[in-house]
Short mmCIF file of C-alpha atoms in Angstrom, two decimals:
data_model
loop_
_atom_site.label_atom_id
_atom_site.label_comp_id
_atom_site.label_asym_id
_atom_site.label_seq_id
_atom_site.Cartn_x
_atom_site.Cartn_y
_atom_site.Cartn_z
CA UNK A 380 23.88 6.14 -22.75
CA UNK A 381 27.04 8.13 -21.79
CA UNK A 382 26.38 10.49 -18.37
CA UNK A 383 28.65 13.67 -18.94
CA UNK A 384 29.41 15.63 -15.69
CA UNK A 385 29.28 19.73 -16.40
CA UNK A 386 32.95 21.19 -16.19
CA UNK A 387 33.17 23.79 -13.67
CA UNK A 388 33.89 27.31 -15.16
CA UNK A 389 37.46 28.35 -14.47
CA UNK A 390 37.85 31.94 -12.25
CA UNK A 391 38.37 34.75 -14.21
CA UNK A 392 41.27 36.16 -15.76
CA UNK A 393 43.14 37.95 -13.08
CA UNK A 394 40.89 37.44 -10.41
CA UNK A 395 40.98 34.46 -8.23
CA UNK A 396 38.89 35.91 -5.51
CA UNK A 397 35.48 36.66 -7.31
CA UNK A 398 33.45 34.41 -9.92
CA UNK A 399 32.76 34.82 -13.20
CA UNK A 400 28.71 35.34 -12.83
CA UNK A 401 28.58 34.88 -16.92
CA UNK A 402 30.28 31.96 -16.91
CA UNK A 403 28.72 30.64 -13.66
CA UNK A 404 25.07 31.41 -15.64
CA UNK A 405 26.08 29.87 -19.08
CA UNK A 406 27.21 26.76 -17.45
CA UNK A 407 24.12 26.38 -14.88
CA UNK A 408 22.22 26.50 -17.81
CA UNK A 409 24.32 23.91 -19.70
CA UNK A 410 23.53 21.75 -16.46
CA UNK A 411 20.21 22.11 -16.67
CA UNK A 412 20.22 21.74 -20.26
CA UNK A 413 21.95 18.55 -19.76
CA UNK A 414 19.71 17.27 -17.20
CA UNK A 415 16.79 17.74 -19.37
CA UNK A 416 17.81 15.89 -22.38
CA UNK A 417 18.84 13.13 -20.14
CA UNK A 418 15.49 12.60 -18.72
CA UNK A 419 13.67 12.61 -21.47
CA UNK A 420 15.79 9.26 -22.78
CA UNK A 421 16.07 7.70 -19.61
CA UNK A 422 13.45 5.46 -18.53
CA UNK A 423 12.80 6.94 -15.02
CA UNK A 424 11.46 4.01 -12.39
CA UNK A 425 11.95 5.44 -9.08
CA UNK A 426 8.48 5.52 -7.47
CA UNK A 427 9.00 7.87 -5.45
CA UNK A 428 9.07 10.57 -8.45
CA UNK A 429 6.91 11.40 -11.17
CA UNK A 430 7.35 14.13 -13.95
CA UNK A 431 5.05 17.35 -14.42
CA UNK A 432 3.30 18.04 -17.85
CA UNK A 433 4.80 21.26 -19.39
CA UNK A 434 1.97 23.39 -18.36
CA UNK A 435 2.35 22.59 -14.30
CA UNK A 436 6.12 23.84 -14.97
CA UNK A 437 5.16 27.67 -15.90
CA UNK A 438 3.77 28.92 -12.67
CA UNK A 439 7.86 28.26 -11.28
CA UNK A 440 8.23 30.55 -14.59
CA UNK A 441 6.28 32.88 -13.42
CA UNK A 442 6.52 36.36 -11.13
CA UNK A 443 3.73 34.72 -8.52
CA UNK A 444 6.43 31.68 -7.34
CA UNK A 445 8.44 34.58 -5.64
CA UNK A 446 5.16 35.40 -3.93
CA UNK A 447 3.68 35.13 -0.80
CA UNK A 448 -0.09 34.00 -0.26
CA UNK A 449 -1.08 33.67 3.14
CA UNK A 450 -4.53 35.07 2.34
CA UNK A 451 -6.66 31.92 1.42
CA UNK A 452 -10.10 32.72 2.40
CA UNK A 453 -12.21 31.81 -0.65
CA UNK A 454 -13.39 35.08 -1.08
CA UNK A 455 -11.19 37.51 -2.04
CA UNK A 456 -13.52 40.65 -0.40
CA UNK A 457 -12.76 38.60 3.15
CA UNK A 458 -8.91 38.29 3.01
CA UNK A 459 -6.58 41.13 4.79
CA UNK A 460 -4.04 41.05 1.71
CA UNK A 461 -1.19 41.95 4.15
CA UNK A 462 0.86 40.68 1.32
CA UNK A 463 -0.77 41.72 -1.55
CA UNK A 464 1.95 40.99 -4.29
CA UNK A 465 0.00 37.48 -5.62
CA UNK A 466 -3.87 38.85 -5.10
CA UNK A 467 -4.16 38.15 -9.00
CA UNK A 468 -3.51 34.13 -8.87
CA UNK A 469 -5.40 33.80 -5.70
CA UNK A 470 -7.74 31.41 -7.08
CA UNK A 471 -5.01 28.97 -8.47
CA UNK A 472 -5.30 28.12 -4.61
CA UNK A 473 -8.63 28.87 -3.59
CA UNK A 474 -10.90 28.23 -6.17
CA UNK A 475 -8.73 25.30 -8.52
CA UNK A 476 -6.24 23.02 -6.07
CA UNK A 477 -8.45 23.05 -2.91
CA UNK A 478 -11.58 22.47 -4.40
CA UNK A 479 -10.21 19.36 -6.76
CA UNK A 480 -8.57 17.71 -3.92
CA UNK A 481 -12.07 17.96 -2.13
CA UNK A 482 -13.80 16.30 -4.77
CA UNK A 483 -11.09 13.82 -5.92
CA UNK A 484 -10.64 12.91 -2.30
CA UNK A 485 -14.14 13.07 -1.27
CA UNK A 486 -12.76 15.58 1.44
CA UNK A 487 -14.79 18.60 3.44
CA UNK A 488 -11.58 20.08 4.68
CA UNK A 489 -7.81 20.71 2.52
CA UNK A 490 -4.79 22.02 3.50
CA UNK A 491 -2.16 22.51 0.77
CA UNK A 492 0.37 24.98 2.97
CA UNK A 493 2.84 21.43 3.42
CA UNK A 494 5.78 21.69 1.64
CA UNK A 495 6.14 18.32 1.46
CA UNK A 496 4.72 15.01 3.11
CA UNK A 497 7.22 14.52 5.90
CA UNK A 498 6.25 18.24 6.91
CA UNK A 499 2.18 17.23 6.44
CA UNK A 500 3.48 14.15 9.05
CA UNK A 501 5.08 16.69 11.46
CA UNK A 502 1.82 18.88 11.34
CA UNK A 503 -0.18 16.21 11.80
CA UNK A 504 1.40 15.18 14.93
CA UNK A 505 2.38 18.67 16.17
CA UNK A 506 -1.96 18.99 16.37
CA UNK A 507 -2.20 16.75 18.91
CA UNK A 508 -2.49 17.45 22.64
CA UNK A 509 1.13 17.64 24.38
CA UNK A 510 1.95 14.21 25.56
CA UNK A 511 -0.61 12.03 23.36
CA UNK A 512 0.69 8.67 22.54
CA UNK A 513 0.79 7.71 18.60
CA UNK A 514 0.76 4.51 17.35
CA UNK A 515 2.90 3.67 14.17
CA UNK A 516 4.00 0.75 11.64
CA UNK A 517 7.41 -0.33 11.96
CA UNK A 518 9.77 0.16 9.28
CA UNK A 519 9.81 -3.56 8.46
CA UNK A 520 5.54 -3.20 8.10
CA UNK A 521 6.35 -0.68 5.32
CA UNK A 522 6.53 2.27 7.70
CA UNK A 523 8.31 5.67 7.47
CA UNK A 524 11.74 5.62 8.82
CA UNK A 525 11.09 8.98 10.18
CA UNK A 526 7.26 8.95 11.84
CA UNK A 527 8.66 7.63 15.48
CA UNK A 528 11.00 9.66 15.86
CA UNK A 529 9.22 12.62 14.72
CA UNK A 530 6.75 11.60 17.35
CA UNK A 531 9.33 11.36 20.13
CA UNK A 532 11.32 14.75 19.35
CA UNK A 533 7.67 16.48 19.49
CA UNK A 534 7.67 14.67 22.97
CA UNK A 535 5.29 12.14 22.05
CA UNK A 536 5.26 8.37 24.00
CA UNK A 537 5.12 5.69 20.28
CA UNK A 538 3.70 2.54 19.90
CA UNK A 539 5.10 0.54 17.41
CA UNK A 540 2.62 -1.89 15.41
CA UNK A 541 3.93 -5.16 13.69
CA UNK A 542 2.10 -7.27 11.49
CA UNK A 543 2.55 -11.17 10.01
CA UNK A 544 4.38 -9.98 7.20
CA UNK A 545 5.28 -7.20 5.26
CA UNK A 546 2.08 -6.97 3.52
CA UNK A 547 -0.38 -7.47 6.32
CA UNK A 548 -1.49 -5.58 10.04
CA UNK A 549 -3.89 -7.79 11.80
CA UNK A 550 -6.61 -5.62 12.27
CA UNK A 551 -7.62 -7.59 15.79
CA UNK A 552 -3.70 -7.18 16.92
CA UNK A 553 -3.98 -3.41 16.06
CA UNK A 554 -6.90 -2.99 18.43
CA UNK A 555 -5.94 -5.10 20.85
CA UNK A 556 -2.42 -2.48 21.07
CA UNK A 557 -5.09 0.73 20.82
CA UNK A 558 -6.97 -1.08 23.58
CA UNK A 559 -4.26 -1.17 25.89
CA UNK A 560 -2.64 1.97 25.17
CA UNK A 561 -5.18 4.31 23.83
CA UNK A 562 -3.57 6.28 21.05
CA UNK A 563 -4.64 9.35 20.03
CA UNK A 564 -3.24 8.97 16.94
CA UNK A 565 -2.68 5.41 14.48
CA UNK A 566 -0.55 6.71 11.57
CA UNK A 567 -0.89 4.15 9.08
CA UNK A 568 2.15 5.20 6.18
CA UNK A 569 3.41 2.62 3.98
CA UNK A 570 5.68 4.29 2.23
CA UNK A 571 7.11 0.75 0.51
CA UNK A 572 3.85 -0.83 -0.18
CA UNK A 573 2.76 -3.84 -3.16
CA UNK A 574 -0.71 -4.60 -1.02
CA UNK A 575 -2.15 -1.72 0.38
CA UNK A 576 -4.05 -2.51 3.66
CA UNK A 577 -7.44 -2.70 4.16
CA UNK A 578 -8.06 0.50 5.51
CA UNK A 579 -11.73 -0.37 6.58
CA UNK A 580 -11.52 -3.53 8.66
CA UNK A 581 -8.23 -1.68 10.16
CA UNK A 582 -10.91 1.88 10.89
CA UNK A 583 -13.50 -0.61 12.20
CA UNK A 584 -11.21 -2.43 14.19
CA UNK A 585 -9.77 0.35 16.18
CA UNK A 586 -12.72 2.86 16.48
CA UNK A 587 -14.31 -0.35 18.22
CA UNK A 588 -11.22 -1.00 20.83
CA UNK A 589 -10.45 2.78 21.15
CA UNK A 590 -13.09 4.83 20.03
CA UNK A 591 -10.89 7.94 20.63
CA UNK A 592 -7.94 7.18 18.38
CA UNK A 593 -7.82 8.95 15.58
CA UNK A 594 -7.15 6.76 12.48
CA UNK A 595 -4.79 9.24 9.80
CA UNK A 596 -3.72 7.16 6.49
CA UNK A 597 -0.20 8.66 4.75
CA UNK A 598 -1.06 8.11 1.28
CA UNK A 599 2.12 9.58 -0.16
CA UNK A 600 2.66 6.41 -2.21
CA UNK A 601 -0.69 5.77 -2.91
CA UNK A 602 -2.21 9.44 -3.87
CA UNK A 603 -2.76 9.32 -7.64
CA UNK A 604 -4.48 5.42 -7.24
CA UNK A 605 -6.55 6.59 -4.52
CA UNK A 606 -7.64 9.90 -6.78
CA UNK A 607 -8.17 7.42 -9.39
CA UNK A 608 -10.25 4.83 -7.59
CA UNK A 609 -7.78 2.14 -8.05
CA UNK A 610 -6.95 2.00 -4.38
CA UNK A 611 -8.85 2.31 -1.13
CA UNK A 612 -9.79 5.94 -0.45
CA UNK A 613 -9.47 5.98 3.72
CA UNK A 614 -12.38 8.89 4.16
CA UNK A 615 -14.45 6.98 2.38
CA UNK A 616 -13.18 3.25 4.15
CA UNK A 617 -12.78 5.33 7.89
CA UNK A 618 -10.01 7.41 8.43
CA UNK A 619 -10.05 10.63 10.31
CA UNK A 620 -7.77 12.30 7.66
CA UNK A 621 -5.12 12.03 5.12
CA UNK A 622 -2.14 13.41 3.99
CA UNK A 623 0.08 13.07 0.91
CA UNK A 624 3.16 14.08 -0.55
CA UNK A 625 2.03 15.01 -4.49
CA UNK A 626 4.86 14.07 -6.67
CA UNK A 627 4.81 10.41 -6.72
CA UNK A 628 2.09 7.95 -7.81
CA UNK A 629 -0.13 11.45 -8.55
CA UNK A 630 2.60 13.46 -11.30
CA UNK A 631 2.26 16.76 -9.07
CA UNK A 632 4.95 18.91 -7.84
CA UNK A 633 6.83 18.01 -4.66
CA UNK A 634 4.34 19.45 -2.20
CA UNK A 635 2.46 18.49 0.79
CA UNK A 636 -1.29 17.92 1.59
CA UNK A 637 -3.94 17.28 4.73
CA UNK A 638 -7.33 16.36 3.87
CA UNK A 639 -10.17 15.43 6.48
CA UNK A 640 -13.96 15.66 6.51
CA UNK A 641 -13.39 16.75 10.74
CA UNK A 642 -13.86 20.80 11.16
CA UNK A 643 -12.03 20.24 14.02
CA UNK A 644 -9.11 18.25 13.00
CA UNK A 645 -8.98 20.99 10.21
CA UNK A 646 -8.86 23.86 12.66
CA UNK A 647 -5.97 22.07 14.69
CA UNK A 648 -4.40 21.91 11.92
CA UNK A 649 -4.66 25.75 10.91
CA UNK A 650 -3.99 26.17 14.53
CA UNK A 651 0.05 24.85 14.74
CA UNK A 652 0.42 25.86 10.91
CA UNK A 653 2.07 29.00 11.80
CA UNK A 654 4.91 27.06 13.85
CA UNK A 655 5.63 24.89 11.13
CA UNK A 656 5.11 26.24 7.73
CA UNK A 657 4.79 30.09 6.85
CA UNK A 658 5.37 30.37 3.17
CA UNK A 659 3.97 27.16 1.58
CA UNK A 660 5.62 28.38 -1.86
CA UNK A 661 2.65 29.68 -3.66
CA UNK A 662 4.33 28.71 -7.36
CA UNK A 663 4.08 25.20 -6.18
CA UNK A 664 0.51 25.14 -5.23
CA UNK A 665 0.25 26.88 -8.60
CA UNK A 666 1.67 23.89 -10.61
CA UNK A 667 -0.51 21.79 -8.13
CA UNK A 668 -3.75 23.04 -9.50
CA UNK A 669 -2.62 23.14 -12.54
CA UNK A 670 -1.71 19.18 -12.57
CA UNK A 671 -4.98 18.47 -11.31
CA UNK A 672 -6.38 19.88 -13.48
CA UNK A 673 -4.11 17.82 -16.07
CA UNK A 674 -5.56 15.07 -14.31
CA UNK A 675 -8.74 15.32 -13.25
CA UNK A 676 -11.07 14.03 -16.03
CA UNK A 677 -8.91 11.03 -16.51
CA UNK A 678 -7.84 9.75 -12.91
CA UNK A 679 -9.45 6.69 -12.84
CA UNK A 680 -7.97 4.89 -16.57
CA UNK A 681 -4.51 6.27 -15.34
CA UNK A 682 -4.54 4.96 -12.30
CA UNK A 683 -5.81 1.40 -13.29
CA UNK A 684 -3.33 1.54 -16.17
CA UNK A 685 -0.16 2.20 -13.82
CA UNK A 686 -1.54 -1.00 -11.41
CA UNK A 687 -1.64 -2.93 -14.82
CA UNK A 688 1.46 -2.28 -16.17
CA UNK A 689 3.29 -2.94 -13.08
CA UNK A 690 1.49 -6.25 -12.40
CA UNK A 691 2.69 -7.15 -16.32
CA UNK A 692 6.53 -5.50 -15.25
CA UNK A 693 7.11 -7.74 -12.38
CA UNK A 694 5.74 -11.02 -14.40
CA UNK A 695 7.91 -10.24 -16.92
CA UNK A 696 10.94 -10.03 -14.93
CA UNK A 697 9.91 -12.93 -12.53
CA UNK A 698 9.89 -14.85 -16.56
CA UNK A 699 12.91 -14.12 -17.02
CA UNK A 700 14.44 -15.22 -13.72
CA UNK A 701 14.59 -12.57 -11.14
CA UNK A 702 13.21 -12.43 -7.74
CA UNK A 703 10.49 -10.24 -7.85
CA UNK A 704 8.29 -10.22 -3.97
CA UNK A 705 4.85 -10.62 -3.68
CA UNK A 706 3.84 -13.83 -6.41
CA UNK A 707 1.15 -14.80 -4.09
CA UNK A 708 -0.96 -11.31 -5.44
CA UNK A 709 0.27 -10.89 -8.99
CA UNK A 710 3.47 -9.14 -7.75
CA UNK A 711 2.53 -5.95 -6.46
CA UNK A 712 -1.16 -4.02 -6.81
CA UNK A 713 0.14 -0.39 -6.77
CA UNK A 714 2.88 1.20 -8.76
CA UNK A 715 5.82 -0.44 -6.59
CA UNK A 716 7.85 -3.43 -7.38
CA UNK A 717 10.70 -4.85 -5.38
CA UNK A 718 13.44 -7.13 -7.11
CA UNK A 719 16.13 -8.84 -5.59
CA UNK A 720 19.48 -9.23 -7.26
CA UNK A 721 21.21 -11.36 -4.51
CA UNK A 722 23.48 -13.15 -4.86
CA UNK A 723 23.71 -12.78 -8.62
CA UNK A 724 24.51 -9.16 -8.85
CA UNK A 725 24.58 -6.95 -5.46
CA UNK A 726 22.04 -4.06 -5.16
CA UNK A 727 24.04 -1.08 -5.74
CA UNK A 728 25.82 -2.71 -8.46
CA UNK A 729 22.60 -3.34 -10.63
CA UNK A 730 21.31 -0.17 -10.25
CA UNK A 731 24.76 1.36 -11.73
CA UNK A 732 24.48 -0.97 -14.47
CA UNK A 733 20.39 -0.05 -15.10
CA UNK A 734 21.67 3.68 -14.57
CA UNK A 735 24.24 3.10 -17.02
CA UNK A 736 22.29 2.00 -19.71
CA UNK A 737 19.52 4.93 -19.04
CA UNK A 738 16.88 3.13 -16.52
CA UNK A 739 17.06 4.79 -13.38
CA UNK A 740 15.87 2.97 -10.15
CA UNK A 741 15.86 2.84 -6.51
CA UNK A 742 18.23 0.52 -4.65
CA UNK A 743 17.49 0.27 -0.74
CA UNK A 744 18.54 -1.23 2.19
CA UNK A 745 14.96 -0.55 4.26
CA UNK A 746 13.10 -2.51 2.04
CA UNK A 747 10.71 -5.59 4.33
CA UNK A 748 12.87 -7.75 2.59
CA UNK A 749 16.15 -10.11 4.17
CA UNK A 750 18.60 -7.81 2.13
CA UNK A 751 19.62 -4.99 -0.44
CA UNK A 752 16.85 -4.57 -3.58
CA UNK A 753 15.79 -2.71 -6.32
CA UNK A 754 12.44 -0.31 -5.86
CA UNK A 755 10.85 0.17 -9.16
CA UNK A 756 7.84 2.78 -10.02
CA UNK A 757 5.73 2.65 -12.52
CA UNK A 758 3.74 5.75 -12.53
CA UNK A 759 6.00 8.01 -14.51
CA UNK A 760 6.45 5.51 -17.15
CA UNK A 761 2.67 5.26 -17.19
CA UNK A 762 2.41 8.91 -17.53
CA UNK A 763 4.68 9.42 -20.09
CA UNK A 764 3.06 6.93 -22.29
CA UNK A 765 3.71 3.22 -21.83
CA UNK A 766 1.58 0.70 -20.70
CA UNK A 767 1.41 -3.16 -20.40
CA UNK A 768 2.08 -3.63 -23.59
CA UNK A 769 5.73 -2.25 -23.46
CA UNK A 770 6.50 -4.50 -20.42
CA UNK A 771 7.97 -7.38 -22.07
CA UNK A 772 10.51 -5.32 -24.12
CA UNK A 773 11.23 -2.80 -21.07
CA UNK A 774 11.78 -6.39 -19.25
CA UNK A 775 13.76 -7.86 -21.73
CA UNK A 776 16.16 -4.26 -21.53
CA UNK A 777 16.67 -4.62 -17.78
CA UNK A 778 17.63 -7.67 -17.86
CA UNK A 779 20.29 -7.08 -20.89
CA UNK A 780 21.52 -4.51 -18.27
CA UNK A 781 21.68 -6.19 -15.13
CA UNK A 782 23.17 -9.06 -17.10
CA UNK A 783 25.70 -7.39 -19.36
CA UNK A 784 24.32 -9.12 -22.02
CA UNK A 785 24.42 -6.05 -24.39
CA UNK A 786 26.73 -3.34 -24.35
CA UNK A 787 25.26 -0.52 -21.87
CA UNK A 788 25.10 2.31 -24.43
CA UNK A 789 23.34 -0.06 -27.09
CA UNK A 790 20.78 -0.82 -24.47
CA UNK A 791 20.63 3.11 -23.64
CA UNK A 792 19.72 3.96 -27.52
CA UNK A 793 16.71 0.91 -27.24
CA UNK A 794 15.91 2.82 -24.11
CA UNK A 795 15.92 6.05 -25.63
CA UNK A 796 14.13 5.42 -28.39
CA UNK A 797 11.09 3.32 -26.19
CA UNK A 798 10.50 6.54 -24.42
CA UNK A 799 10.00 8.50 -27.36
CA UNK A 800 6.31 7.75 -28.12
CA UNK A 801 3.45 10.22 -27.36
CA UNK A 802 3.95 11.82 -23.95
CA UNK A 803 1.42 12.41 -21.27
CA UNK A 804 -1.27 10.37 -23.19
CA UNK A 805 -3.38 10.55 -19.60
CA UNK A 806 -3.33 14.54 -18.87
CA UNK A 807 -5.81 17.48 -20.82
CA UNK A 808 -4.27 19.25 -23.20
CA UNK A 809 -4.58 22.92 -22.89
CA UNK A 810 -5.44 25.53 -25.42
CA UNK A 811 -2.11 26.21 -27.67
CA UNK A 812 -2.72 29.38 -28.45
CA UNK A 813 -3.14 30.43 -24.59
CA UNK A 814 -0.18 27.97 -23.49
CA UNK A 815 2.25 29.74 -26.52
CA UNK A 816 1.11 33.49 -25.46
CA UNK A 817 1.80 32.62 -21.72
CA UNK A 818 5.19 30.87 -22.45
CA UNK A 819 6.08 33.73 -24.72
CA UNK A 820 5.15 36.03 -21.48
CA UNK A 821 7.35 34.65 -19.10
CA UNK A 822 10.04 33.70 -21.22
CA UNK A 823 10.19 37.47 -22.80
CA UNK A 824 10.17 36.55 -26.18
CA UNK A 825 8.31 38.79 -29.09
CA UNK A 826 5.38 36.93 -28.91
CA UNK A 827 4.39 37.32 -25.34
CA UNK A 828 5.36 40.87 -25.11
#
């Protein structure tokens, strides 16, 4: 695969001091253009990022993502429509996102205003009372590089929690810390994570030592398993609440949830909202609903599907001689894998030669591991069509790349043409008719005028 960089457009003619804003459009477009058909040859395994089905991107299409919607009471005859520009698509909120993250999550309480999950952190902290030790995982448990020192800039004393290794958090060494320093907050995030914990000895644990800690799970990684019932759900094993980023193992739009089954926790959350987040970019929660919706009716095969195929990913590659953690449990049992290169080939260098040859991957130096490594996803592979059954080829590909055995571009065209099958085998298919007419709206062609 050959990566072309967009020329910048040249001033115009006699004019050095103001842009050519024809050019400037023509070649964004190109850019974008050229973005597109690069994805869809690449073989995309950053887990971190997923890919929307065509019908989640229209609402960012449409006249109601330049809209505000603070109104969200569920009843349109109750809301003060201050800003009354989006009053039509009020229910793409109110009566589509909210109400499938309830019942997918098993949750009383949503909040979708978050524009992402680092902001649903901050707002999750910002609740508590001023002062209030929190609890954390260190980075080397799997923990957010950024949760303690959110915690400390909102003025917040942190504990840090440790556990045997990367994979584990003693539940009796976790209350034993909550015992002596009575939280009011454990923020469990393991944003790199092959074993998720077990949520309800952890709960059990703590509510026992410190029975006024509240136990929140960041399920960022984790949100499309949990959805599909292929990972804990922490409601249901404990937890006081939730909260999510929505782009990653679940193929939403980079967004932000909360989710609780506490009134109260959801006030306090409504409560410092206005501080943090104001316009929660309505076109997002939009596409939100509209990929649950994608979703909904087949969470639980997709989710088991994207555990399976990464299991079958990281035996493939262990096969074939790379270091790929976890053995003891099958390699990984979410969407994450983590391969070490050292000493053959260094991180960064493997992931140019992946990139390269169209695979696109993490390489990190926070990883619970001694060194540099590759992060590999496999949700968005999942959701674009392949399953366990493509592993040993996609294997085989990686390894011609990280090995040079094949020229790069060769490899790229195998690439190519392996994510060419059926895409989005796991999402609804809406009505064509209605999907054409709407496309033809916003895009102003005949046929939606």
């Amino acid at each position: 695969m050959t990566h072309h960089t967009v020329p910048s457009p040249a001033p115009a003619a006699g004019d050095d001091r103001r842009p050519n804003g024809a050019r400037l459009l023509d070649t964004a477009l190109a850019a974008v253009e050229h973005s597109e058909r690069a994805a869809r040859r690449s073989l995309c395994l950053i887990p971190a990022e997923n890919t929307l089905v065509p019908a989640a991107r229209l609402p960012y299409l449409a006249d109601l993502a330049a809209r505000y919607m603070f109104d969200d009471h569920p009843d349109p005859a109750e809301a003060t429509w201050r800003f009354p520009a989006a009053r039509e698509a009020q229910w793409l909120e109110t009566g589509l996102a909210v109400p499938l993250l309830q019942q997918l999550l098993g949750a009383a309480h949503v909040n979708v205003r978050p524009l992402s999950g680092l902001q649903a952190m901050q707002l999750t902290i910002a609740a508590l009372p001023p002062g209030a030790t929190v609890a954390v995982l260190a980075p080397e448990q799997g923990g957010h590089y950024a949760t303690a020192g959110i915690a400390q800039r909102l003025g917040h004393p942190v504990v840090t929690l440790t556990g045997p290794d990367p994979h584990h958090l003693d539940p009796a060494t976790v209350a034993e810390a909550c015992r002596a320093r009575r939280p009011a907050l454990l923020y469990v995030d393991q944003c790199h994570t092959l074993l998720p914990y077990d949520l309800a000895a952890l709960c059990a644990a703590v509510k026992d030592a410190s029975p006024a800690t509240l136990v929140h799970a960041d399920i960022s990684h984790l949100l499309g398993l949990v959805m599909g019932g292929a990972v804990q759900n922490p409601l249901a094993a404990g937890a006081d609440s939730l909260s999510a980023s929505t782009h990653k193992s679940f193929a939403g739009p980079q967004k932000g949830i909360l989710a609780t089954n506490s009134a109260d926790l959801a006030q306090a959350w409504r409560s410092v909202q206005p501080q943090i987040v104001s316009n929660h970019h309505f076109g997002s929660v939009a596409a939100l609903g509209i990929a649950l919706a994608a979703f909904a009716d087949r969470a639980d095969t997709y989710a088991r599907t994207v555990i399976e195929t990464a299991r079958a990913l990281g035996k493939e590659l262990a096969a074939l001689g790379w270091d790929v953690a976890g053995a003891e449990f099958g390699h990984t049992r979410t969407h994450q894998l983590w391969v070490t290169t050292d000493p053959r080939l260094p991180a960064r260098r493997a992931a140019e030669r992946l990139y390269a040859a169209g695979i696109r991957v993490n390489w990190l130096t926070d990883l619970p591991l001694p060194g540099p490594a590759l992060r590999l996803g496999l949700a968005e592979a999942v959701w674009r069509g392949l399953g366990p059954g493509n592993m040993a080829h996609a294997a085989q590909l990686i390894d011609q790349a990280l090995t040079r055995a094949r020229p790069a571009d060769r490899i790229a065209a195998d690439v190519a043409e392996l994510c060419a099958g059926e895409r989005f085998p796991f999402a609804a298919r809406p009505d064509s008719a209605a999907t054409a007419r709407l496309s033809g709206l916003l895009l102003g062609t005949e046929a939606g005028r």
